[in-house]
GROMACS .gro file of N, CA and C in nm:
model
  525
    1MET      N    1   6.117  -1.243  -1.697
    1MET     CA    2   6.203  -1.301  -1.601
    1MET      C    3   6.130  -1.292  -1.461
    2ARG      N    4   6.134  -1.398  -1.383
    2ARG     CA    5   6.069  -1.402  -1.253
    2ARG      C    6   6.165  -1.377  -1.142
    3PHE      N    7   6.131  -1.280  -1.058
    3PHE     CA    8   6.215  -1.247  -0.939
    3PHE      C    9   6.143  -1.304  -0.814
    4ASP      N   10   6.214  -1.371  -0.730
    4ASP     CA   11   6.159  -1.414  -0.603
    4ASP      C   12   6.237  -1.355  -0.492
    5ALA      N   13   6.198  -1.374  -0.369
    5ALA     CA   14   6.262  -1.311  -0.257
    5ALA      C   15   6.406  -1.342  -0.243
    6LEU      N   16   6.446  -1.468  -0.273
    6LEU     CA   17   6.583  -1.509  -0.266
    6LEU      C   18   6.671  -1.436  -0.364
    7THR      N   19   6.619  -1.421  -0.489
    7THR     CA   20   6.694  -1.347  -0.589
    7THR      C   21   6.712  -1.203  -0.547
    8LEU      N   22   6.607  -1.144  -0.493
    8LEU     CA   23   6.620  -0.999  -0.451
    8LEU      C   24   6.711  -0.984  -0.341
    9THR      N   25   6.714  -1.082  -0.242
    9THR     CA   26   6.805  -1.073  -0.128
    9THR      C   27   6.951  -1.086  -0.176
   10GLY      N   28   6.963  -1.185  -0.273
   10GLY     CA   29   7.104  -1.198  -0.323
   10GLY      C   30   7.150  -1.076  -0.402
   11ALA      N   31   7.063  -1.016  -0.469
   11ALA     CA   32   7.093  -0.890  -0.541
   11ALA      C   33   7.132  -0.780  -0.451
   12ALA      N   34   7.047  -0.765  -0.342
   12ALA     CA   35   7.072  -0.665  -0.247
   12ALA      C   36   7.209  -0.689  -0.176
   13LEU      N   37   7.248  -0.814  -0.148
   13LEU     CA   38   7.370  -0.846  -0.086
   13LEU      C   39   7.489  -0.809  -0.177
   14ALA      N   40   7.468  -0.840  -0.309
   14ALA     CA   41   7.574  -0.809  -0.412
   14ALA      C   42   7.598  -0.658  -0.421
   15VAL      N   43   7.488  -0.583  -0.423
   15VAL     CA   44   7.504  -0.442  -0.428
   15VAL      C   45   7.568  -0.390  -0.305
   16GLY      N   46   7.535  -0.443  -0.191
   16GLY     CA   47   7.599  -0.401  -0.063
   16GLY      C   48   7.745  -0.428  -0.064
   17LEU      N   49   7.788  -0.548  -0.118
   17LEU     CA   50   7.929  -0.579  -0.126
   17LEU      C   51   7.995  -0.482  -0.220
   18LEU      N   52   7.935  -0.454  -0.332
   18LEU     CA   53   7.994  -0.358  -0.431
   18LEU      C   54   8.015  -0.221  -0.363
   19MET      N   55   7.919  -0.184  -0.285
   19MET     CA   56   7.927  -0.051  -0.219
   19MET      C   57   8.046  -0.047  -0.124
   20LEU      N   58   8.078  -0.166  -0.064
   20LEU     CA   59   8.182  -0.164   0.026
   20LEU      C   60   8.317  -0.144  -0.042
   21GLY      N   61   8.336  -0.177  -0.167
   21GLY     CA   62   8.450  -0.152  -0.239
   21GLY      C   63   8.572  -0.228  -0.188
   22CYS      N   64   8.686  -0.169  -0.206
   22CYS     CA   65   8.812  -0.237  -0.169
   22CYS      C   66   8.840  -0.225  -0.022
   23GLY      N   67   8.758  -0.282   0.063
   23GLY     CA   68   8.787  -0.274   0.212
   23GLY      C   69   8.746  -0.141   0.273
   24GLN      N   70   8.689  -0.045   0.192
   24GLN     CA   71   8.645   0.082   0.251
   24GLN      C   72   8.500   0.069   0.286
   25GLY      N   73   8.468   0.089   0.418
   25GLY     CA   74   8.333   0.074   0.460
   25GLY      C   75   8.248   0.202   0.422
   26VAL      N   76   8.127   0.172   0.387
   26VAL     CA   77   8.031   0.274   0.365
   26VAL      C   78   7.918   0.265   0.465
   27GLU      N   79   7.888   0.365   0.533
   27GLU     CA   80   7.780   0.357   0.638
   27GLU      C   81   7.651   0.323   0.574
   28ALA      N   82   7.587   0.223   0.628
   28ALA     CA   83   7.457   0.177   0.574
   28ALA      C   84   7.347   0.271   0.622
   29PRO      N   85   7.251   0.284   0.534
   29PRO     CA   86   7.133   0.375   0.576
   29PRO      C   87   7.072   0.321   0.704
   30ARG      N   88   7.012   0.418   0.779
   30ARG     CA   89   6.946   0.380   0.905
   30ARG      C   90   6.839   0.276   0.886
   31GLY      N   91   6.834   0.179   0.968
   31GLY     CA   92   6.735   0.073   0.962
   31GLY      C   93   6.770  -0.036   0.865
   32SER      N   94   6.880  -0.031   0.795
   32SER     CA   95   6.919  -0.138   0.701
   32SER      C   96   7.009  -0.245   0.774
   33ILE      N   97   7.040  -0.350   0.700
   33ILE     CA   98   7.123  -0.458   0.754
   33ILE      C   99   7.265  -0.406   0.761
   34PRO      N  100   7.334  -0.438   0.874
   34PRO     CA  101   7.469  -0.385   0.881
   34PRO      C  102   7.549  -0.450   0.775
   35PRO      N  103   7.655  -0.375   0.718
   35PRO     CA  104   7.734  -0.428   0.611
   35PRO      C  105   7.819  -0.548   0.656
   36VAL      N  106   7.848  -0.637   0.561
   36VAL     CA  107   7.917  -0.756   0.585
   36VAL      C  108   8.063  -0.719   0.584
   37PRO      N  109   8.151  -0.749   0.685
   37PRO     CA  110   8.283  -0.701   0.688
   37PRO      C  111   8.366  -0.775   0.573
   38THR      N  112   8.458  -0.698   0.513
   38THR     CA  113   8.543  -0.750   0.411
   38THR      C  114   8.667  -0.808   0.484
   39PRO      N  115   8.746  -0.896   0.416
   39PRO     CA  116   8.855  -0.961   0.479
   39PRO      C  117   8.953  -0.860   0.540
   40SER      N  118   8.974  -0.748   0.479
   40SER     CA  119   9.072  -0.656   0.538
   40SER      C  120   9.015  -0.587   0.663
   41ALA      N  121   8.881  -0.581   0.678
   41ALA     CA  122   8.820  -0.522   0.791
   41ALA      C  123   8.784  -0.621   0.902
   42ALA      N  124   8.806  -0.755   0.867
   42ALA     CA  125   8.759  -0.863   0.957
   42ALA      C  126   8.840  -0.857   1.086
   43SER      N  127   8.967  -0.811   1.085
   43SER     CA  128   9.046  -0.805   1.206
   43SER      C  129   8.993  -0.698   1.299
   44GLN      N  130   8.920  -0.602   1.253
   44GLN     CA  131   8.866  -0.491   1.334
   44GLN      C  132   8.733  -0.529   1.385
   45PRO      N  133   8.696  -0.503   1.510
   45PRO     CA  134   8.563  -0.536   1.560
   45PRO      C  135   8.455  -0.455   1.488
   46VAL      N  136   8.346  -0.520   1.466
   46VAL     CA  137   8.232  -0.459   1.399
   46VAL      C  138   8.135  -0.410   1.502
   47GLU      N  139   8.105  -0.283   1.505
   47GLU     CA  140   8.008  -0.226   1.601
   47GLU      C  141   7.868  -0.232   1.535
   48VAL      N  142   7.776  -0.303   1.598
   48VAL     CA  143   7.641  -0.307   1.551
   48VAL      C  144   7.556  -0.220   1.651
   49ARG      N  145   7.492  -0.117   1.593
   49ARG     CA  146   7.409  -0.030   1.680
   49ARG      C  147   7.268  -0.052   1.652
   50GLU      N  148   7.189  -0.051   1.759
   50GLU     CA  149   7.048  -0.059   1.744
   50GLU      C  150   6.996   0.078   1.685
   51PRO      N  151   6.900   0.072   1.590
   51PRO     CA  152   6.848   0.197   1.540
   51PRO      C  153   6.776   0.277   1.651
   52GLU      N  154   6.808   0.404   1.661
   52GLU     CA  155   6.747   0.482   1.769
   52GLU      C  156   6.607   0.528   1.719
   53SER      N  157   6.516   0.516   1.818
   53SER     CA  158   6.385   0.568   1.780
   53SER      C  159   6.381   0.721   1.801
   54PRO      N  160   6.316   0.786   1.709
   54PRO     CA  161   6.316   0.930   1.715
   54PRO      C  162   6.238   0.974   1.842
   55PRO      N  163   6.286   1.084   1.903
   55PRO     CA  164   6.214   1.126   2.030
   55PRO      C  165   6.072   1.165   1.997
   56ALA      N  166   5.979   1.127   2.085
   56ALA     CA  167   5.845   1.161   2.065
   56ALA      C  168   5.826   1.315   2.085
   57GLU      N  169   5.747   1.375   1.999
   57GLU     CA  170   5.723   1.516   2.002
   57GLU      C  171   5.576   1.540   2.043
   58PRO      N  172   5.548   1.612   2.143
   58PRO     CA  173   5.413   1.636   2.188
   58PRO      C  174   5.337   1.717   2.080
   59LEU      N  175   5.402   1.807   2.011
   59LEU     CA  176   5.338   1.884   1.904
   59LEU      C  177   5.288   1.792   1.793
   60LYS      N  178   5.364   1.692   1.751
   60LYS     CA  179   5.325   1.600   1.647
   60LYS      C  180   5.201   1.520   1.696
   61PHE      N  181   5.204   1.479   1.825
   61PHE     CA  182   5.087   1.412   1.877
   61PHE      C  183   4.958   1.497   1.873
   62GLN      N  184   4.981   1.631   1.909
   62GLN     CA  185   4.863   1.726   1.914
   62GLN      C  186   4.809   1.740   1.770
   63GLU      N  187   4.897   1.759   1.670
   63GLU     CA  188   4.856   1.772   1.539
   63GLU      C  189   4.782   1.652   1.484
   64ASP      N  190   4.843   1.539   1.510
   64ASP     CA  191   4.776   1.415   1.464
   64ASP      C  192   4.639   1.390   1.538
   65ALA      N  193   4.630   1.431   1.663
   65ALA     CA  194   4.507   1.417   1.738
   65ALA      C  195   4.405   1.511   1.683
   66MET      N  196   4.444   1.638   1.641
   66MET     CA  197   4.353   1.724   1.583
   66MET      C  198   4.300   1.671   1.452
   67ASP      N  199   4.388   1.617   1.368
   67ASP     CA  200   4.348   1.559   1.244
   67ASP      C  201   4.250   1.445   1.268
   68GLU      N  202   4.272   1.361   1.363
   68GLU     CA  203   4.182   1.249   1.385
   68GLU      C  204   4.049   1.300   1.442
   69LEU      N  205   4.055   1.411   1.526
   69LEU     CA  206   3.936   1.461   1.581
   69LEU      C  207   3.848   1.520   1.468
   70GLU      N  208   3.913   1.588   1.375
   70GLU     CA  209   3.836   1.651   1.268
   70GLU      C  210   3.785   1.548   1.168
   71SER      N  211   3.849   1.435   1.160
   71SER     CA  212   3.797   1.327   1.069
   71SER      C  213   3.696   1.244   1.136
   72GLY      N  214   3.675   1.267   1.273
   72GLY     CA  215   3.571   1.189   1.340
   72GLY      C  216   3.621   1.060   1.406
   73ASP      N  217   3.749   1.037   1.404
   73ASP     CA  218   3.804   0.917   1.470
   73ASP      C  219   3.837   0.949   1.619
   74LEU      N  220   3.735   0.944   1.702
   74LEU     CA  221   3.755   0.988   1.837
   74LEU      C  222   3.852   0.893   1.920
   75GLY      N  223   3.846   0.766   1.885
   75GLY     CA  224   3.933   0.666   1.953
   75GLY      C  225   4.082   0.698   1.933
   76SER      N  226   4.118   0.719   1.805
   76SER     CA  227   4.257   0.754   1.775
   76SER      C  228   4.295   0.887   1.831
   77SER      N  229   4.206   0.981   1.820
   77SER     CA  230   4.233   1.118   1.878
   77SER      C  231   4.258   1.104   2.024
   78PHE      N  232   4.177   1.030   2.090
   78PHE     CA  233   4.187   1.017   2.240
   78PHE      C  234   4.325   0.962   2.277
   79LYS      N  235   4.367   0.854   2.203
   79LYS     CA  236   4.495   0.789   2.223
   79LYS      C  237   4.616   0.887   2.201
   80LEU      N  238   4.604   0.959   2.091
   80LEU     CA  239   4.711   1.052   2.059
   80LEU      C  240   4.724   1.169   2.162
   81VAL      N  241   4.614   1.220   2.203
   81VAL     CA  242   4.619   1.331   2.297
   81VAL      C  243   4.667   1.280   2.435
   82ARG      N  244   4.635   1.153   2.461
   82ARG     CA  245   4.686   1.092   2.591
   82ARG      C  246   4.843   1.081   2.583
   83GLU      N  247   4.892   1.043   2.468
   83GLU     CA  248   5.042   1.038   2.448
   83GLU      C  249   5.099   1.170   2.465
   84ALA      N  250   5.039   1.278   2.406
   84ALA     CA  251   5.090   1.413   2.418
   84ALA      C  252   5.084   1.457   2.566
   85ARG      N  253   4.985   1.422   2.634
   85ARG     CA  254   4.972   1.462   2.778
   85ARG      C  255   5.070   1.388   2.858
   86SER      N  256   5.107   1.265   2.823
   86SER     CA  257   5.201   1.189   2.903
   86SER      C  258   5.341   1.254   2.892
   87LEU      N  259   5.370   1.321   2.777
   87LEU     CA  260   5.497   1.389   2.755
   87LEU      C  261   5.505   1.522   2.820
   88THR      N  262   5.390   1.604   2.814
   88THR     CA  263   5.384   1.732   2.869
   88THR      C  264   5.252   1.752   2.935
   89PRO      N  265   5.230   1.695   3.062
   89PRO     CA  266   5.106   1.694   3.122
   89PRO      C  267   5.044   1.836   3.165
   90ASP      N  268   5.134   1.928   3.176
   90ASP     CA  269   5.085   2.065   3.221
   90ASP      C  270   5.063   2.162   3.097
   91ASP      N  271   5.083   2.114   2.984
   91ASP     CA  272   5.065   2.200   2.863
   91ASP      C  273   4.920   2.237   2.844
   92PRO      N  274   4.887   2.363   2.847
   92PRO     CA  275   4.741   2.401   2.832
   92PRO      C  276   4.682   2.361   2.699
   93GLN      N  277   4.761   2.353   2.591
   93GLN     CA  278   4.705   2.308   2.469
   93GLN      C  279   4.663   2.162   2.469
   94ASN      N  280   4.743   2.079   2.543
   94ASN     CA  281   4.709   1.939   2.556
   94ASN      C  282   4.583   1.924   2.643
   95ILE      N  283   4.576   2.001   2.739
   95ILE     CA  284   4.456   1.990   2.832
   95ILE      C  285   4.329   2.038   2.747
   96PHE      N  286   4.342   2.142   2.681
   96PHE     CA  287   4.227   2.196   2.606
   96PHE      C  288   4.188   2.094   2.499
   97LEU      N  289   4.287   2.031   2.434
   97LEU     CA  290   4.256   1.933   2.329
   97LEU      C  291   4.193   1.807   2.389
   98MET      N  292   4.240   1.766   2.507
   98MET     CA  293   4.179   1.654   2.573
   98MET      C  294   4.036   1.683   2.612
   99ALA      N  295   4.012   1.800   2.654
   99ALA     CA  296   3.872   1.840   2.692
   99ALA      C  297   3.782   1.838   2.564
  100ARG      N  298   3.835   1.888   2.454
  100ARG     CA  299   3.756   1.881   2.330
  100ARG      C  300   3.722   1.742   2.292
  101VAL      N  301   3.818   1.648   2.302
  101VAL     CA  302   3.797   1.509   2.269
  101VAL      C  303   3.693   1.452   2.367
  102LEU      N  304   3.701   1.480   2.494
  102LEU     CA  305   3.604   1.429   2.597
  102LEU      C  306   3.461   1.486   2.559
  103ALA      N  307   3.456   1.612   2.521
  103ALA     CA  308   3.325   1.672   2.488
  103ALA      C  309   3.269   1.606   2.365
  104GLU      N  310   3.351   1.574   2.264
  104GLU     CA  311   3.304   1.505   2.146
  104GLU      C  312   3.250   1.364   2.181
  105ARG      N  313   3.300   1.310   2.286
  105ARG     CA  314   3.255   1.177   2.329
  105ARG      C  315   3.136   1.199   2.429
  106ASN      N  316   3.083   1.316   2.435
  106ASN     CA  317   2.964   1.345   2.522
  106ASN      C  318   2.998   1.329   2.670
  107ARG      N  319   3.121   1.353   2.705
  107ARG     CA  320   3.162   1.355   2.849
  107ARG      C  321   3.182   1.501   2.889
  108PHE      N  322   3.076   1.579   2.881
  108PHE     CA  323   3.086   1.720   2.899
  108PHE      C  324   3.125   1.758   3.042
  109ALA      N  325   3.075   1.690   3.142
  109ALA     CA  326   3.108   1.723   3.276
  109ALA      C  327   3.264   1.710   3.303
  110GLU      N  328   3.321   1.610   3.251
  110GLU     CA  329   3.464   1.588   3.266
  110GLU      C  330   3.542   1.699   3.191
  111ALA      N  331   3.491   1.728   3.074
  111ALA     CA  332   3.561   1.828   2.990
  111ALA      C  333   3.555   1.967   3.053
  112ILE      N  334   3.437   1.997   3.110
  112ILE     CA  335   3.422   2.129   3.175
  112ILE      C  336   3.507   2.135   3.301
  113LYS      N  337   3.506   2.032   3.381
  113LYS     CA  338   3.594   2.027   3.498
  113LYS      C  339   3.740   2.043   3.467
  114MET      N  340   3.783   1.981   3.361
  114MET     CA  341   3.924   1.990   3.314
  114MET      C  342   3.956   2.130   3.273
  115LEU      N  343   3.864   2.195   3.202
  115LEU     CA  344   3.897   2.333   3.162
  115LEU      C  345   3.888   2.429   3.278
  116ASP      N  346   3.800   2.407   3.371
  116ASP     CA  347   3.787   2.490   3.498
  116ASP      C  348   3.917   2.484   3.572
  117ASP      N  349   3.967   2.363   3.589
  117ASP     CA  350   4.103   2.348   3.654
  117ASP      C  351   4.207   2.420   3.578
  118LEU      N  352   4.204   2.416   3.448
  118LEU     CA  353   4.305   2.482   3.362
  118LEU      C  354   4.298   2.631   3.384
  119ALA      N  355   4.176   2.689   3.396
  119ALA     CA  356   4.162   2.831   3.418
  119ALA      C  357   4.210   2.874   3.553
  120GLU      N  358   4.209   2.790   3.651
  120GLU     CA  359   4.259   2.823   3.780
  120GLU      C  360   4.408   2.832   3.780
  121THR      N  361   4.481   2.747   3.703
  121THR     CA  362   4.626   2.747   3.698
  121THR      C  363   4.682   2.837   3.591
  122HIS      N  364   4.613   2.864   3.493
  122HIS     CA  365   4.664   2.950   3.386
  122HIS      C  366   4.559   3.063   3.358
  123ALA      N  367   4.591   3.176   3.418
  123ALA     CA  368   4.495   3.290   3.407
  123ALA      C  369   4.467   3.330   3.267
  124GLU      N  370   4.562   3.318   3.177
  124GLU     CA  371   4.544   3.358   3.037
  124GLU      C  372   4.444   3.274   2.959
  125ALA      N  373   4.415   3.152   3.018
  125ALA     CA  374   4.318   3.062   2.958
  125ALA      C  375   4.174   3.090   3.002
  126ARG      N  376   4.158   3.175   3.097
  126ARG     CA  377   4.026   3.199   3.159
  126ARG      C  378   3.920   3.235   3.060
  127LEU      N  379   3.938   3.331   2.963
  127LEU     CA  380   3.837   3.372   2.875
  127LEU      C  381   3.806   3.259   2.772
  128PRO      N  382   3.899   3.195   2.714
  128PRO     CA  383   3.862   3.084   2.622
  128PRO      C  384   3.794   2.975   2.691
  129VAL      N  385   3.832   2.947   2.815
  129VAL     CA  386   3.769   2.841   2.893
  129VAL      C  387   3.620   2.875   2.916
  130LEU      N  388   3.598   2.996   2.963
  130LEU     CA  389   3.464   3.040   2.992
  130LEU      C  390   3.372   3.028   2.866
  131GLY      N  391   3.425   3.073   2.750
  131GLY     CA  392   3.348   3.065   2.630
  131GLY      C  393   3.318   2.920   2.589
  132GLN      N  394   3.415   2.837   2.591
  132GLN     CA  395   3.400   2.695   2.549
  132GLN      C  396   3.307   2.626   2.645
  133THR      N  397   3.329   2.642   2.771
  133THR     CA  398   3.247   2.567   2.871
  133THR      C  399   3.104   2.626   2.871
  134ALA      N  400   3.076   2.750   2.837
  134ALA     CA  401   2.943   2.801   2.826
  134ALA      C  402   2.875   2.723   2.708
  135GLU      N  403   2.943   2.709   2.598
  135GLU     CA  404   2.882   2.636   2.487
  135GLU      C  405   2.849   2.494   2.522
  136TRP      N  406   2.940   2.425   2.595
  136TRP     CA  407   2.915   2.286   2.637
  136TRP      C  408   2.805   2.281   2.739
  137SER      N  409   2.792   2.379   2.820
  137SER     CA  410   2.688   2.379   2.917
  137SER      C  411   2.548   2.393   2.848
  138VAL      N  412   2.545   2.474   2.745
  138VAL     CA  413   2.417   2.484   2.662
  138VAL      C  414   2.385   2.350   2.606
  139ILE      N  415   2.481   2.284   2.545
  139ILE     CA  416   2.460   2.151   2.476
  139ILE      C  417   2.412   2.054   2.581
  140GLN      N  418   2.468   2.061   2.697
  140GLN     CA  419   2.439   1.964   2.805
  140GLN      C  420   2.305   2.000   2.873
  141GLY      N  421   2.250   2.118   2.844
  141GLY     CA  422   2.125   2.152   2.905
  141GLY      C  423   2.137   2.222   3.038
  142GLU      N  424   2.258   2.256   3.077
  142GLU     CA  425   2.287   2.329   3.203
  142GLU      C  426   2.282   2.476   3.172
  143TRP      N  427   2.158   2.531   3.159
  143TRP     CA  428   2.141   2.664   3.111
  143TRP      C  429   2.185   2.765   3.217
  144GLN      N  430   2.161   2.743   3.338
  144GLN     CA  431   2.202   2.839   3.442
  144GLN      C  432   2.354   2.848   3.449
  145GLN      N  433   2.418   2.732   3.442
  145GLN     CA  434   2.566   2.735   3.439
  145GLN      C  435   2.615   2.807   3.315
  146ALA      N  436   2.553   2.789   3.205
  146ALA     CA  437   2.599   2.862   3.078
  146ALA      C  438   2.569   3.014   3.101
  147GLU      N  439   2.465   3.046   3.152
  147GLU     CA  440   2.432   3.184   3.173
  147GLU      C  441   2.538   3.254   3.268
  148ASP      N  442   2.569   3.187   3.373
  148ASP     CA  443   2.670   3.232   3.468
  148ASP      C  444   2.809   3.255   3.395
  149ARG      N  445   2.841   3.163   3.315
  149ARG     CA  446   2.968   3.171   3.239
  149ARG      C  447   2.967   3.288   3.138
  150CYS      N  448   2.856   3.303   3.076
  150CYS     CA  449   2.833   3.415   2.975
  150CYS      C  450   2.849   3.550   3.052
  151ARG      N  451   2.786   3.560   3.168
  151ARG     CA  452   2.791   3.685   3.242
  151ARG      C  453   2.933   3.715   3.289
  152ALA      N  454   3.007   3.606   3.327
  152ALA     CA  455   3.145   3.620   3.371
  152ALA      C  456   3.232   3.667   3.253
  153LEU      N  457   3.206   3.622   3.136
  153LEU     CA  458   3.272   3.661   3.022
  153LEU      C  459   3.251   3.806   2.987
  154LEU      N  460   3.116   3.849   2.999
  154LEU     CA  461   3.082   3.985   2.970
  154LEU      C  462   3.146   4.085   3.070
  155GLU      N  463   3.169   4.041   3.189
  155GLU     CA  464   3.236   4.129   3.292
  155GLU      C  465   3.375   4.165   3.245
  156GLN      N  466   3.442   4.064   3.179
  156GLN     CA  467   3.578   4.080   3.129
  156GLN      C  468   3.584   4.155   2.991
  157VAL      N  469   3.489   4.112   2.904
  157VAL     CA  470   3.485   4.169   2.772
  157VAL      C  471   3.345   4.215   2.737
  158PRO      N  472   3.307   4.335   2.781
  158PRO     CA  473   3.170   4.383   2.771
  158PRO      C  474   3.116   4.397   2.628
  159ASP      N  475   3.203   4.411   2.533
  159ASP     CA  476   3.161   4.432   2.394
  159ASP      C  477   3.158   4.295   2.312
  160ALA      N  478   3.169   4.188   2.372
  160ALA     CA  479   3.167   4.063   2.300
  160ALA      C  480   3.028   4.030   2.249
  161SER      N  481   3.004   4.064   2.119
  161SER     CA  482   2.874   4.051   2.060
  161SER      C  483   2.829   3.902   2.053
  162MET      N  484   2.923   3.808   2.032
  162MET     CA  485   2.891   3.672   2.025
  162MET      C  486   2.835   3.618   2.156
  163VAL      N  487   2.900   3.665   2.267
  163VAL     CA  488   2.853   3.629   2.403
  163VAL      C  489   2.720   3.691   2.433
  164HIS      N  490   2.696   3.811   2.386
  164HIS     CA  491   2.563   3.882   2.404
  164HIS      C  492   2.461   3.795   2.333
  165ARG      N  493   2.489   3.752   2.215
  165ARG     CA  494   2.389   3.666   2.145
  165ARG      C  495   2.359   3.533   2.219
  166MET      N  496   2.468   3.474   2.259
  166MET     CA  497   2.446   3.346   2.336
  166MET      C  498   2.367   3.369   2.459
  167LEU      N  499   2.396   3.471   2.533
  167LEU     CA  500   2.322   3.504   2.655
  167LEU      C  501   2.174   3.535   2.626
  168SER      N  502   2.149   3.609   2.522
  168SER     CA  503   2.011   3.646   2.489
  168SER      C  504   1.937   3.523   2.446
  169GLN      N  505   1.995   3.428   2.374
  169GLN     CA  506   1.929   3.302   2.339
  169GLN      C  507   1.902   3.216   2.460
  170LEU      N  508   2.001   3.217   2.554
  170LEU     CA  509   1.972   3.146   2.678
  170LEU      C  510   1.861   3.202   2.756
  171LEU      N  511   1.857   3.340   2.773
  171LEU     CA  512   1.747   3.398   2.854
  171LEU      C  513   1.609   3.381   2.781
  172ILE      N  514   1.607   3.382   2.653
  172ILE     CA  515   1.479   3.350   2.581
  172ILE      C  516   1.439   3.207   2.606
  173ARG      N  517   1.535   3.120   2.607
  173ARG     CA  518   1.508   2.976   2.627
  173ARG      C  519   1.452   2.950   2.767
  174GLU      N  520   1.514   3.016   2.858
  174GLU     CA  521   1.480   3.002   3.003
  174GLU      C  522   1.342   3.070   3.033
  175GLY      N  523   1.302   3.164   2.940
  175GLY     CA  524   1.163   3.233   2.964
  175GLY      C  525   1.191   3.352   3.048
   0.00000   0.00000   0.00000
């Protein structure tokens, strides 16, 4: 038996009418066609509501942006993190994520500036910012800047062996 779109539409309409029963309305699922009023309900006005779009959640945008970043789709990641930032522009996680996306796009100076500004407004972000920007400074070839950031980190956390290693590699590189 061959089914075409008209047959399927007719079948859907018939099922919808059967669901309505004897003049008793059944609420249609969200996003579906509003039910056809039965004769007993025809005298009552039918309210047709537009489906509400779910509220945008910055956390969902962040998660999706991270997934795209990890998969290497920098364009999608950039768009998603911009959406998250438009909803919560002062969220440190959004700012850090945007900086990561910029760095992946080889826009290190912008990423470093963004994180430096974040460290000024959020003291708790200072240590992670120093560590991340020191790494980006090395990649960018700004060895003195990286050294200064490593030394600032070691003032705060003197036993950070990872920072000691990074600093020693920088000093060897600089001669």
